[in-house]
Coordinates of C-alpha atoms in Angstrom, one line a residue:
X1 CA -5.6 -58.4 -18.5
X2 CA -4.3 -59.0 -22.3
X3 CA -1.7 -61.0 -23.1
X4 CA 0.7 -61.1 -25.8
X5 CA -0.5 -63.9 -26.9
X6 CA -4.0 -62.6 -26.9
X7 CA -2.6 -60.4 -29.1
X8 CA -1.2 -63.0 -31.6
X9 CA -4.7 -65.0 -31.6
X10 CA -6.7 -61.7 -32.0
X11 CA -4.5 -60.5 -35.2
X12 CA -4.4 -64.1 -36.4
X13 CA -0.1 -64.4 -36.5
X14 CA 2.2 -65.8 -34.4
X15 CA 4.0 -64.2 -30.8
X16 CA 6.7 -63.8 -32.2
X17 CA 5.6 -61.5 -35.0
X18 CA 3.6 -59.8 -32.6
X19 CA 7.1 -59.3 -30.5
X20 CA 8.5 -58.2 -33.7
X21 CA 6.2 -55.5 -34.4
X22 CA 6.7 -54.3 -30.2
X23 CA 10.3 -53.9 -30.9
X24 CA 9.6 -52.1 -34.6
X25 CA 11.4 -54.7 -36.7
X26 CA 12.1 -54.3 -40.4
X27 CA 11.2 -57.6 -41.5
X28 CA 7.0 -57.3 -40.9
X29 CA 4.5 -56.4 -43.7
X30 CA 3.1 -53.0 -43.7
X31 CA -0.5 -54.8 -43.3
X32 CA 0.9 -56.8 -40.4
X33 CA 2.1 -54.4 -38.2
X34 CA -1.7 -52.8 -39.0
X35 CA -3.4 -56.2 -37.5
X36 CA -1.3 -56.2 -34.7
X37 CA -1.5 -52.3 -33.5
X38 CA -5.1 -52.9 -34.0
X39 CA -5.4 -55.7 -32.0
X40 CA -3.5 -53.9 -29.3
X41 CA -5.8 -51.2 -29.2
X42 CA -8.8 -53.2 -28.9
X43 CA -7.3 -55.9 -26.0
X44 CA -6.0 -52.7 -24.3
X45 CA -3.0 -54.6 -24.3
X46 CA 0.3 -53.0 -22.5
X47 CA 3.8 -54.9 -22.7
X48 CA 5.7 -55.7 -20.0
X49 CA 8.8 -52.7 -21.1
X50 CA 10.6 -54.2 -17.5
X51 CA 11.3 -57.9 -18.5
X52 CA 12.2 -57.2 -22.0
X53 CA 14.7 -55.0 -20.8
X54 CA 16.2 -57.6 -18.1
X55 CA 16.0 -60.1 -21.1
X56 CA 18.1 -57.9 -23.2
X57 CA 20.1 -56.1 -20.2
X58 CA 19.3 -52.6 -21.5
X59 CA 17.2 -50.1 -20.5
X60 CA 17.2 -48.2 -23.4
X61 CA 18.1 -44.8 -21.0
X62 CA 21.2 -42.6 -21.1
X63 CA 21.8 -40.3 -18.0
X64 CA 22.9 -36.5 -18.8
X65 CA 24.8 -34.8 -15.9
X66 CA 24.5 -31.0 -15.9
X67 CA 25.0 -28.4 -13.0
X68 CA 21.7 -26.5 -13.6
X69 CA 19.5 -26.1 -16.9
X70 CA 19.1 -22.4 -16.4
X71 CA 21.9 -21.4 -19.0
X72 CA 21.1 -21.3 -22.2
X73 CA 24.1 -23.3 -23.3
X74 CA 23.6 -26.6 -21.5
X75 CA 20.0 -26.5 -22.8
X76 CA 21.5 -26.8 -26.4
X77 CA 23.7 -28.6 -25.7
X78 CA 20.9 -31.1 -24.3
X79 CA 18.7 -30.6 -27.0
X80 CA 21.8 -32.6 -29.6
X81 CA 22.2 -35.3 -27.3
X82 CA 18.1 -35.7 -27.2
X83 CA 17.7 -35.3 -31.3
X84 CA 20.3 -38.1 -31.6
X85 CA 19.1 -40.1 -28.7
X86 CA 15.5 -40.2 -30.1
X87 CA 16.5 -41.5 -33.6
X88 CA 18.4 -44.3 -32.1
X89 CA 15.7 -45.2 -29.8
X90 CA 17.2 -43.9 -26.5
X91 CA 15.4 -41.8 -23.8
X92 CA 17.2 -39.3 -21.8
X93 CA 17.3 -38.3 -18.4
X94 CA 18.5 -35.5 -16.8
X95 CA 20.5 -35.5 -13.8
X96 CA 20.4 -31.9 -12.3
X97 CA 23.4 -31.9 -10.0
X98 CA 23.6 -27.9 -8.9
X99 CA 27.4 -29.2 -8.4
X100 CA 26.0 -31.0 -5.2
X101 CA 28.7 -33.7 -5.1
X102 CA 25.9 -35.9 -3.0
X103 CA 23.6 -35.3 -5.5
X104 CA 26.0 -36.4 -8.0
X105 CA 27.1 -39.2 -6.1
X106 CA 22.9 -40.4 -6.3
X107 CA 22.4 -40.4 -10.3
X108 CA 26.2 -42.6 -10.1
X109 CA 24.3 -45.0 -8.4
X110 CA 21.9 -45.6 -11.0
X111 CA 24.5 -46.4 -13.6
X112 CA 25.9 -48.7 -11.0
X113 CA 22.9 -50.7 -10.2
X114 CA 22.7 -50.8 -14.3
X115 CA 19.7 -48.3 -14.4
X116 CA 20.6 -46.7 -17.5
X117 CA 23.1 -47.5 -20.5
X118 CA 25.3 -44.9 -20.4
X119 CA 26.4 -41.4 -19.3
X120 CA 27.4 -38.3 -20.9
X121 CA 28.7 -35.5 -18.3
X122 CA 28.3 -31.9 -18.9
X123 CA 30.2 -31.7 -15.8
X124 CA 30.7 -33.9 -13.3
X125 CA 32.8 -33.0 -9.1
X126 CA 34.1 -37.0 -9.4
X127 CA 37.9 -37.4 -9.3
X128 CA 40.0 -39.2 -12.2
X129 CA 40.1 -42.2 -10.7
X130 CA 36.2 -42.4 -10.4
X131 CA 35.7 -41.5 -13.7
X132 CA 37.9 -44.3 -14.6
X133 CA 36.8 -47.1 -12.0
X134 CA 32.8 -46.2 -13.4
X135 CA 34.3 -46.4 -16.9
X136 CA 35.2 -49.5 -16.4
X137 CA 31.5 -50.8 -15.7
X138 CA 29.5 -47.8 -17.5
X139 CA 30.1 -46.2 -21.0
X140 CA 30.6 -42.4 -20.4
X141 CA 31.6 -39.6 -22.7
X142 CA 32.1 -36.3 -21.5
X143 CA 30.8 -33.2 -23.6
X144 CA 32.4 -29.8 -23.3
X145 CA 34.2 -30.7 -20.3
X146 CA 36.5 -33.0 -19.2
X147 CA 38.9 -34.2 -17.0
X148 CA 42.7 -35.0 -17.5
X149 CA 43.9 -38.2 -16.5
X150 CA 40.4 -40.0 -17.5
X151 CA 40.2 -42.8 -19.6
X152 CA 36.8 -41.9 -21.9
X153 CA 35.4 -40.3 -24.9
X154 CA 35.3 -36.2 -24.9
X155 CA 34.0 -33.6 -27.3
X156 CA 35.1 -30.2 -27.0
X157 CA 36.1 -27.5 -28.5
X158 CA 40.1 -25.7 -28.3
X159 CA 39.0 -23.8 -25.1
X160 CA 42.7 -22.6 -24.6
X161 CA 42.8 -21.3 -28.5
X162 CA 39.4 -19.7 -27.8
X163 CA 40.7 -17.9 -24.7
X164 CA 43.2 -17.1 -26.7
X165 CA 41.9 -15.8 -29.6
X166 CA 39.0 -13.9 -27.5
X167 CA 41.7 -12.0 -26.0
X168 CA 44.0 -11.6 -29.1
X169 CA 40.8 -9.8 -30.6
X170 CA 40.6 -7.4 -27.9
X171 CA 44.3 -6.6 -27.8
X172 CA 44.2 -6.5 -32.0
X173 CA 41.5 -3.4 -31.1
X174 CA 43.3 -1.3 -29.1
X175 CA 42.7 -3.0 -25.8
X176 CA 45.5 -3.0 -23.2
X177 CA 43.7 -3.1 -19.8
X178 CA 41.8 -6.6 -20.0
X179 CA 39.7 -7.9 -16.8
X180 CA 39.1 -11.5 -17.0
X181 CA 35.4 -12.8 -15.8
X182 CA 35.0 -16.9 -15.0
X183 CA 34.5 -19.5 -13.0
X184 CA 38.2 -20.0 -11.4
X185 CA 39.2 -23.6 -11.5
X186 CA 35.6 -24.8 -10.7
X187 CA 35.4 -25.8 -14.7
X188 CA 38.1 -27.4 -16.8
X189 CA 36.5 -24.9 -19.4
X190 CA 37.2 -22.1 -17.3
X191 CA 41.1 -22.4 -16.8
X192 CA 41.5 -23.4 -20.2
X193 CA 40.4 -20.1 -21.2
X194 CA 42.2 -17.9 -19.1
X195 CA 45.7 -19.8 -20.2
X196 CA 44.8 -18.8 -23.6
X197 CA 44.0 -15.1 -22.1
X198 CA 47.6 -15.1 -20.8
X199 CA 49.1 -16.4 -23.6
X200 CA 47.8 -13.6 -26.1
X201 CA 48.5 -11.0 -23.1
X202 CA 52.1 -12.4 -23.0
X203 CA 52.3 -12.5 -27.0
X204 CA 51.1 -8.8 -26.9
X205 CA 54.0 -7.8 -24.3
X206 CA 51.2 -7.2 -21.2
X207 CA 51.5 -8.4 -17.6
X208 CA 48.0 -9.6 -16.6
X209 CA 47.2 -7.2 -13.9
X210 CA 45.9 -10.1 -10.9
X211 CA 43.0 -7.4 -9.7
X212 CA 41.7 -8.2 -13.1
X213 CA 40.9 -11.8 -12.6
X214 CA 37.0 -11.7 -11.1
X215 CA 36.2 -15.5 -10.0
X216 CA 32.8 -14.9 -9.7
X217 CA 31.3 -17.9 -12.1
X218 CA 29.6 -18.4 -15.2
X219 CA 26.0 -16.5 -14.4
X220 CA 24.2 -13.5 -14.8
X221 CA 24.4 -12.7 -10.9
X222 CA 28.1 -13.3 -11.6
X223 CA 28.3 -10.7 -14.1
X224 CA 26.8 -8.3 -11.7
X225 CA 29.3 -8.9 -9.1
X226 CA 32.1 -8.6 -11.1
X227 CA 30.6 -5.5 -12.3
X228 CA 29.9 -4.0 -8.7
X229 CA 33.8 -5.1 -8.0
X230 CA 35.6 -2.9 -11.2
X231 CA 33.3 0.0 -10.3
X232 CA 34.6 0.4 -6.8
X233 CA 38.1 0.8 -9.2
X234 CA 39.7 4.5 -9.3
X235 CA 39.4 3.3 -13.1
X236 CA 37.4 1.0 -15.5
X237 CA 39.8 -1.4 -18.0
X238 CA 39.5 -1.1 -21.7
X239 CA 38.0 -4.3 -22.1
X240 CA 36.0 -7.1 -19.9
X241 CA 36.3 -10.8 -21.3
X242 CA 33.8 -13.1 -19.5
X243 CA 33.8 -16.9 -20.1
X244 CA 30.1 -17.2 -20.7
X245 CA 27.5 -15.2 -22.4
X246 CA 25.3 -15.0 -19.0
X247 CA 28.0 -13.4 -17.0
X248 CA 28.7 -10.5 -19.5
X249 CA 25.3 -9.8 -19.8
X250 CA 24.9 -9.4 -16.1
X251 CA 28.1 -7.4 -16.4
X252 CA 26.3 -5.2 -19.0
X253 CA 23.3 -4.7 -17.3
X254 CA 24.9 -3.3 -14.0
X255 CA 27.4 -0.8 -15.7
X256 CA 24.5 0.3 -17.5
X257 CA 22.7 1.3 -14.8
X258 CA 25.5 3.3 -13.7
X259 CA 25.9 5.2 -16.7
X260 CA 29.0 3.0 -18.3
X261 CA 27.7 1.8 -22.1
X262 CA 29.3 -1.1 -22.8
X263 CA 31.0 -0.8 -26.8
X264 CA 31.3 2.9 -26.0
X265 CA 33.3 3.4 -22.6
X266 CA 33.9 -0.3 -22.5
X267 CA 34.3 -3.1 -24.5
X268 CA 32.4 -6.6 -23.5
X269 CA 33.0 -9.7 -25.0
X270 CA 31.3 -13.0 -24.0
X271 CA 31.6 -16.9 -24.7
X272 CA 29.2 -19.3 -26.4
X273 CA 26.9 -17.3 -28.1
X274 CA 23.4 -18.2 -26.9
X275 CA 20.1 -16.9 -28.4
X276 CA 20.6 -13.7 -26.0
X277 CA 23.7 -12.9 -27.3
X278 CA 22.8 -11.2 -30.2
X279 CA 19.5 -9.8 -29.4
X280 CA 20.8 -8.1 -26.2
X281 CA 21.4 -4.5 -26.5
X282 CA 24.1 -4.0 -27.1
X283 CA 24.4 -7.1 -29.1
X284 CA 27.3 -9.4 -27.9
X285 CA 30.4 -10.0 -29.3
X286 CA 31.2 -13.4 -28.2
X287 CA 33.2 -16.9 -29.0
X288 CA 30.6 -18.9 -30.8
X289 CA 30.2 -22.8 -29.7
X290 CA 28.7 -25.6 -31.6
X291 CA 26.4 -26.1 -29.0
X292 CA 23.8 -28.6 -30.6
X293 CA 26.6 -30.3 -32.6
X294 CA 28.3 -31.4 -29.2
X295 CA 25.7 -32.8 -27.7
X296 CA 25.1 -35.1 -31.2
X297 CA 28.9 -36.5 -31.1
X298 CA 28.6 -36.9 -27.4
X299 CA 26.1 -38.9 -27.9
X300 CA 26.6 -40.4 -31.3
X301 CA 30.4 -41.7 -29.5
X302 CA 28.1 -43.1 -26.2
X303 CA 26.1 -45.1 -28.6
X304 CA 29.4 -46.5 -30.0
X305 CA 30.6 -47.1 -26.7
X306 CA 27.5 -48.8 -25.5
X307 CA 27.3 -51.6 -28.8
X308 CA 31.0 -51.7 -28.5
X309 CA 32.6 -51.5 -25.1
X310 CA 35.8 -52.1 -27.0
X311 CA 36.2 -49.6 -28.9
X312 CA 38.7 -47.2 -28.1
X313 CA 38.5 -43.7 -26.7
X314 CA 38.2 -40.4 -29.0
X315 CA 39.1 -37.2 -28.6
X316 CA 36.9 -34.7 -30.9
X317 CA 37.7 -30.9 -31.3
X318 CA 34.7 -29.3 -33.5
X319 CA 35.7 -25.5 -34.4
X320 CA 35.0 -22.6 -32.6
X321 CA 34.5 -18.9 -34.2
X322 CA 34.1 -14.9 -33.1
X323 CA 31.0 -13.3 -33.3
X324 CA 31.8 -9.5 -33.6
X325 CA 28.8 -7.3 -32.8
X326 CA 28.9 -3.9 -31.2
X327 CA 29.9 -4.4 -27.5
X328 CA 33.5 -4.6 -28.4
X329 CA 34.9 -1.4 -29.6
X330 CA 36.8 -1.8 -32.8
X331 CA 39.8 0.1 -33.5
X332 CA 38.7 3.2 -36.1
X333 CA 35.4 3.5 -33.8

């Protein structure tokens, strides 16, 4: 088996260029890097990735916690933290928690036994204080969620003034009988949103009415049982506002099918606007996320965090926005 410095004799330099050219210094010559790579190829030689990372106490890995990769929005989300990640030389991994909290507990583990760098939660079942105590030893930063009380980086957007503003827009359109679609307290996300929907319901002089609050989560199957629930009502609401795009589609779908168009004799509106959202038919009127652009700042404050464990804590807010399309009914229609 090659050696590296079979590898140095072969391309006539030294090991430590050849180490140099492994880790994709700057400071080699175009035609030395060629001598080297081709010296590799022909010795067949493959470095030993394990001790230089024990030399240098990284492993060059970031852990991404998510509860399931079926919706649309953690898979953007993902897909920031990964363009980011690659440029700087990080590899991600995916922890797939199905908000098991053993599950969870297992990918923790890895961070403590120092298997990867650093964490970025999508959403995580831990408690304050474990966020904290694994702060101390792991950099984390949590990405669209978060949890009160913790001590770590988060990027979000204003879910309360998106909640808010969601609801506003119905009520601004005629709107008076609201039902509210989400995940209950499950998600930070989630109760965020509703105190915004009560604020603008409040603002407008309404009383929530609490038959209207449909737990049911954030998922297409959600949709349909919330769906299934107002149709056993005497009668439908004006309006439904679901906290993600998956469960208003789902909502969609089953009124359809028994005869209730939604933008016609209902108005739908969604959250995060996924690819779906305006393809769908009707297209979805929907609170638009910087899906993508989360992910990068997560990860662009995790690589802060992990060459600086000093640094302090931020707090970024990145703008959210309506998409109006035509399952809302707009006032005039």
């Amino acid at each position: 088996m090659a050696t590296i410095k079979d590898v140095a004799k072969a391309a006539g330099v030294s090991v430590a260029t050849v180490s140099r050219v492994l880790n994709a210094s700057e400071n080699v010559r175009a035609e030395t890097v060629e001598a080297v790579q081709r010296a590799i190829e022909e010795l067949d030689y493959h470095p030993n990735f394990l001790g230089r990372t024990l030399r240098r106490l990284e492993t060059m890995k970031i852990l991404v916690m998510v509860p399931t990769i079926s919706n649309q929005f953690y898979s953007r989300v993902i897909r920031g933290i990964q363009s980011v990640a690659r440029s700087n030389g990080y590899h991600v991994m995916l922890g797939i928690t199905e908000s098991d909290k053993s599950g969870e507990q297992e990918y923790v583990e890895m961070a403590r036994r120092k298997l990867v760098d650093g964490i970025i939660f999508l959403h995580t079942s831990l408690s304050a204080k474990q966020v904290n105590d694994l702060a101390a030893s792991c950099p984390i930063v949590f990405a669209n969620e978060f949890i009160p009380e913790t001590e770590v980086s988060v990027v979000s957007i204003d879910n309360r003034q998106a909640g808010y503003d969601a609801a506003e827009f119905l009520i601004r359109n005629g709107h008076r009988s609201i039902a509210f679609v989400s995940a209950g307290s499950l998600y930070g996300s989630s109760s965020l949103r509703r105190e915004g929907y009560c604020a603008a319901l409040a603002n407008a002089g309404l009383t929530p009415d609490p038959e209207l609050f449909l737990d049911e989560g954030f998922t297409f199957k959600a949709g349909c049982r919330a769906a299934a629930r107002l149709l056993q009502r005497e009668t439908l609401p004006d309006a439904v506002f679901a906290t993600a795009d998956s469960a208003a589609i789902g909502l969609i779908s089953t009124l359809s099918r028994e005869g209730v168009q939604a933008g016609k004799d209902i108005s739908v509106m969604g959250f995060d606007n996924n690819q779906i959202a305006e393809y769908y038919i009707p297209a979805l009127t929907t609170v638009s996320q910087p899906q993508v652009e989360i992910g990068q700042k997560a990860m662009e404050l995790l690589i802060d965090k992990m060459q600086n464990p000093a640094c302090g804590n931020q707090r970024i807010t990145l703008p959210h926005r309506l998409e109006i399309r035509s399952s809302v009914k707009l006032t005039g229609q």
